[in-house]
XYZ file of C-alpha atoms in Angstrom:
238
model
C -48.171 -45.479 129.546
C -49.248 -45.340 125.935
C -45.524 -46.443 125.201
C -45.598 -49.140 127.486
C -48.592 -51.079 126.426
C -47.692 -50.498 122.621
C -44.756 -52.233 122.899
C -46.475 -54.618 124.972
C -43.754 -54.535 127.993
C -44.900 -57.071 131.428
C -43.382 -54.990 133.628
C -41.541 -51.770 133.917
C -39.828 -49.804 136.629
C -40.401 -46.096 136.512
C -38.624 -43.556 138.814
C -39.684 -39.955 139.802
C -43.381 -40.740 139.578
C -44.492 -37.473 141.181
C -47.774 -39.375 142.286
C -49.028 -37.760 145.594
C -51.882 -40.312 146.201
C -52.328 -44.438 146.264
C -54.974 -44.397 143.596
C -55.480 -41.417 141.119
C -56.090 -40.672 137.563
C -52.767 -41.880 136.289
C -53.388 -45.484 138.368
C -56.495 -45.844 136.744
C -55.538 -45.079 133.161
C -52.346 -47.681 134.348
C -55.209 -49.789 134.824
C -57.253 -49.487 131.965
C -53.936 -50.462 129.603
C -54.343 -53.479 131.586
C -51.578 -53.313 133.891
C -51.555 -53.208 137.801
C -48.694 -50.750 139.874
C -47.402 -51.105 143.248
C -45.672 -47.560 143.944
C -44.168 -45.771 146.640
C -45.177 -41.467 146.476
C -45.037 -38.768 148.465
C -48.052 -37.372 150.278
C -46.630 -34.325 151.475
C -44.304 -32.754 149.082
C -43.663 -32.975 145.194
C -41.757 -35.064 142.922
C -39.747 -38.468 143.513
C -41.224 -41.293 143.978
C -41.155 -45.130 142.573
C -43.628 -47.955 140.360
C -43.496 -51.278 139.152
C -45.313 -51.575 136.570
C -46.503 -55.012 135.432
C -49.335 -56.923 133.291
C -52.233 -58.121 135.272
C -51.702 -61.558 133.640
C -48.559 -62.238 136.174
C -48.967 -63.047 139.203
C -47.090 -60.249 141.517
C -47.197 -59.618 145.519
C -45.595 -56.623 147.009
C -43.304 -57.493 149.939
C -42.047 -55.236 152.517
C -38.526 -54.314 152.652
C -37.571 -52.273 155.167
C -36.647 -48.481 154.131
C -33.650 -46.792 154.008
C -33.266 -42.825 154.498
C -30.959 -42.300 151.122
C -33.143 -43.563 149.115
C -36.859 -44.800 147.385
C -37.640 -47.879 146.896
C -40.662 -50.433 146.272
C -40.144 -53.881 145.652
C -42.195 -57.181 144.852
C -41.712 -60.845 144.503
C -43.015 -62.340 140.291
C -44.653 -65.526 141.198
C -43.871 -68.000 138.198
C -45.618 -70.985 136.712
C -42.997 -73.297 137.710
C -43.274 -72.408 141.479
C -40.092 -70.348 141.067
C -39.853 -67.126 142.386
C -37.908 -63.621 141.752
C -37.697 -60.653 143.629
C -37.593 -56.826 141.874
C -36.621 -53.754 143.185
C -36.971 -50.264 141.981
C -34.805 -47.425 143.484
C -34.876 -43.656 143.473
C -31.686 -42.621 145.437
C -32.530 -38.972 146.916
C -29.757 -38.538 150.019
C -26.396 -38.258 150.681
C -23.947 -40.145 148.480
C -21.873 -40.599 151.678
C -24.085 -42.668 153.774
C -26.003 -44.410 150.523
C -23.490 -47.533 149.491
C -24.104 -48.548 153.331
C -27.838 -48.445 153.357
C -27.411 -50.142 150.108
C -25.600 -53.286 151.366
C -28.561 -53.583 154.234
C -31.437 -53.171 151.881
C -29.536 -56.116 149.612
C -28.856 -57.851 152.886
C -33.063 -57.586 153.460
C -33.508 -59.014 150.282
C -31.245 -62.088 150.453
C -32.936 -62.618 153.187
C -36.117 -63.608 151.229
C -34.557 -64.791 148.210
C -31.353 -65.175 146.360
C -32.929 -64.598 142.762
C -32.894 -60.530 142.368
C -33.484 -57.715 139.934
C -33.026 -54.030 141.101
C -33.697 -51.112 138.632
C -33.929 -47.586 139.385
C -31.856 -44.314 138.864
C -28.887 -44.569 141.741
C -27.926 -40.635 140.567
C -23.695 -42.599 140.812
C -21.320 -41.577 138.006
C -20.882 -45.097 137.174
C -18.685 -44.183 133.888
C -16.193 -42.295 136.564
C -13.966 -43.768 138.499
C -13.976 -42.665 141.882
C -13.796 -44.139 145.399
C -17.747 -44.141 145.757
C -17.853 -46.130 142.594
C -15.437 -48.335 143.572
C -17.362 -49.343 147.106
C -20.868 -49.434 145.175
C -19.086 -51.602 143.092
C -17.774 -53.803 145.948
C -21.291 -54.008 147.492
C -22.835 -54.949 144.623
C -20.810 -57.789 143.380
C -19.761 -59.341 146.833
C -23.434 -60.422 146.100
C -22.853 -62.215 143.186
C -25.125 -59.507 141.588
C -23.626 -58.042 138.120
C -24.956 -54.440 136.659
C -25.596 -54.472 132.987
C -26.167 -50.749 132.201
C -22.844 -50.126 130.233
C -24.052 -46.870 127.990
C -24.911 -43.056 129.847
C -27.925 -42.988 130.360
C -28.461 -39.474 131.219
C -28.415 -36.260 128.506
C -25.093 -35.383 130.624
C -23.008 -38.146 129.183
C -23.366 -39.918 132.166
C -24.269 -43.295 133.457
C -26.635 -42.933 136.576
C -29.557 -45.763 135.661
C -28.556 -49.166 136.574
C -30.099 -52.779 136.590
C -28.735 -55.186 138.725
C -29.398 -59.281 138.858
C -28.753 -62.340 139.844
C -27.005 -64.790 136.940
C -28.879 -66.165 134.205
C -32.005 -63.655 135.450
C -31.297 -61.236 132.389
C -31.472 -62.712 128.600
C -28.091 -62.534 127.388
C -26.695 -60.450 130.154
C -27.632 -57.188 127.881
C -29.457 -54.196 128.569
C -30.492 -52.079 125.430
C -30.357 -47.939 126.352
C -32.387 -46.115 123.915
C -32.088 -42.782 123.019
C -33.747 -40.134 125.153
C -37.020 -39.307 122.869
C -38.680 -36.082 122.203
C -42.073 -37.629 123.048
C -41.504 -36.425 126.372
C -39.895 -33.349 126.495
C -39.565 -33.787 130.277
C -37.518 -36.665 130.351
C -33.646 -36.017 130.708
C -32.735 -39.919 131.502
C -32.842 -42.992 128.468
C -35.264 -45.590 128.631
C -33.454 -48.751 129.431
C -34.750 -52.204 127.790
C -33.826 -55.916 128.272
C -36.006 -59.168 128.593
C -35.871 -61.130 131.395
C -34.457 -64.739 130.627
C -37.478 -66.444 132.519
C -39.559 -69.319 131.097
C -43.197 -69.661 131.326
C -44.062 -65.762 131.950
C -48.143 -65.639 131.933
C -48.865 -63.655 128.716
C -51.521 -60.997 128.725
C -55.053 -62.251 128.790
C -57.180 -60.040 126.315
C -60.614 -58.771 128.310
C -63.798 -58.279 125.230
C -66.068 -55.919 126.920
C -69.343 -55.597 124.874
C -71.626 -52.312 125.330
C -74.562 -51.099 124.098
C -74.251 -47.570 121.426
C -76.953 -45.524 122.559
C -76.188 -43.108 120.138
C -78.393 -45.943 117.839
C -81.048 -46.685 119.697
C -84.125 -46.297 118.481
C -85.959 -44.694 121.314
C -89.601 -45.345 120.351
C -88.903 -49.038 120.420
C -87.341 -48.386 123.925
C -90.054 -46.904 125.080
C -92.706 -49.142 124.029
C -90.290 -51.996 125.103
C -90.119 -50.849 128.363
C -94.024 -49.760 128.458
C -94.349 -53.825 128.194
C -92.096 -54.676 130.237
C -93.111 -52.417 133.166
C -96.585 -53.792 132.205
C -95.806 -57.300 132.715
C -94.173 -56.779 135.970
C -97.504 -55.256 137.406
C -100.097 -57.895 136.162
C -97.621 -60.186 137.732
């Protein structure tokens, strides 16, 4: 999170979550960086799950897509100044490889549906650097969308390129996606973080909250006392 707000990112899609709750410790610290998160978890049993991420400046409603058993997913719709819309997606995939390029092409389907300006993000575990006959029909799904996938680099510390971002045309800046090298800030972490700015006008920047308080730790109590000895004083002749 620290990451995140320090390099002052709107929104970010995160993968493998591991939350186990809607609201937690880790929401509210997501909150007190000033950001709000719509995420999918699991109650039952550990790991998976998927975020967005986003500034509580913009103006974001989660949407229900239906679900699909080979993979995770939560997605929203990014209300813009202009009236414009745009529709992001974050995916885990988590089942067979077999069945996954058809539940794909539905969930898409559900989207267009709603809108015809997309962005999907999310770790789709597909050797995308290998040529095979999966590849090859994710490929065909994709694209017969007019989506394009802008991940070009591996992403993973295999060599391999498994985290993809998908959109619409003129949705990313420059059609280029930056893959950083996997840090060891976070030991844990086996995938890159992927980075590219969204080539949308009029994006609500973050509104700065000044919260005043009082340091106790300088009060002088005898004051307080005899401040509140008048006080409580005045009430009761009143």
């Amino acid at each position: 999170m620290d990451y995140i707000a320090t390099q002052d990112i709107p929104i970010a899609f995160i993968q493998e979550t591991w939350l186990k709750e809607v609201k937690n410790h880790t929401t509210a610290v997501i909150k007190a960086h000033g950001y709000n998160i719509h995420h999918y978890h699991r109650s039952s049993i550990t790991g998976g799950g998927v975020a967005i991420l986003y500034k509580s400046s913009l103006k974001v409603v989660k949407i229900h897509i239906p679900s699909e058993p080979t993979f995770e997913s939560i997605s929203v719709k990014i209300l813009l100044p202009d009236h414009r819309s745009l529709l992001a997606s974050c995916i885990y995939r988590t089942g067979a490889i077999s069945t996954f390029v058809d539940d794909f092409d539905e969930f898409i389907t559900n989207l267009y549906s709603k809108s015809d300006k997309l962005l999907i993000c999310g770790d789709f575990n597909i050797h995308m650097d290998e040529i095979s006959k999966t590849q090859k029909a994710f490929e065909q799904v994709y694209s017969s969308y007019g989506l394009c996938q802008f991940s070009k680099k591996p992403t993973h510390k295999s060599g391999h390129l498994l985290d993809l971002v998908f959109a619409s045309p003129n949705i990313v800046k420059n059609n280029q996606v930056t893959v950083l090298p996997i840090s060891p800030d976070y030991p844990t972490c086996d995938h890159s973080r992927l980075l590219f700015t969204l080539n949308v006008k009029g994006m609500p920047s973050q509104t700065k909250k000044i919260i005043k308080f009082r340091n106790v730790e300088n009060i002088n109590t005898d004051m307080f006392r005899s401040d509140l000895s008048n006080t409580l004083s005045s009430i009761s002749s009143d």
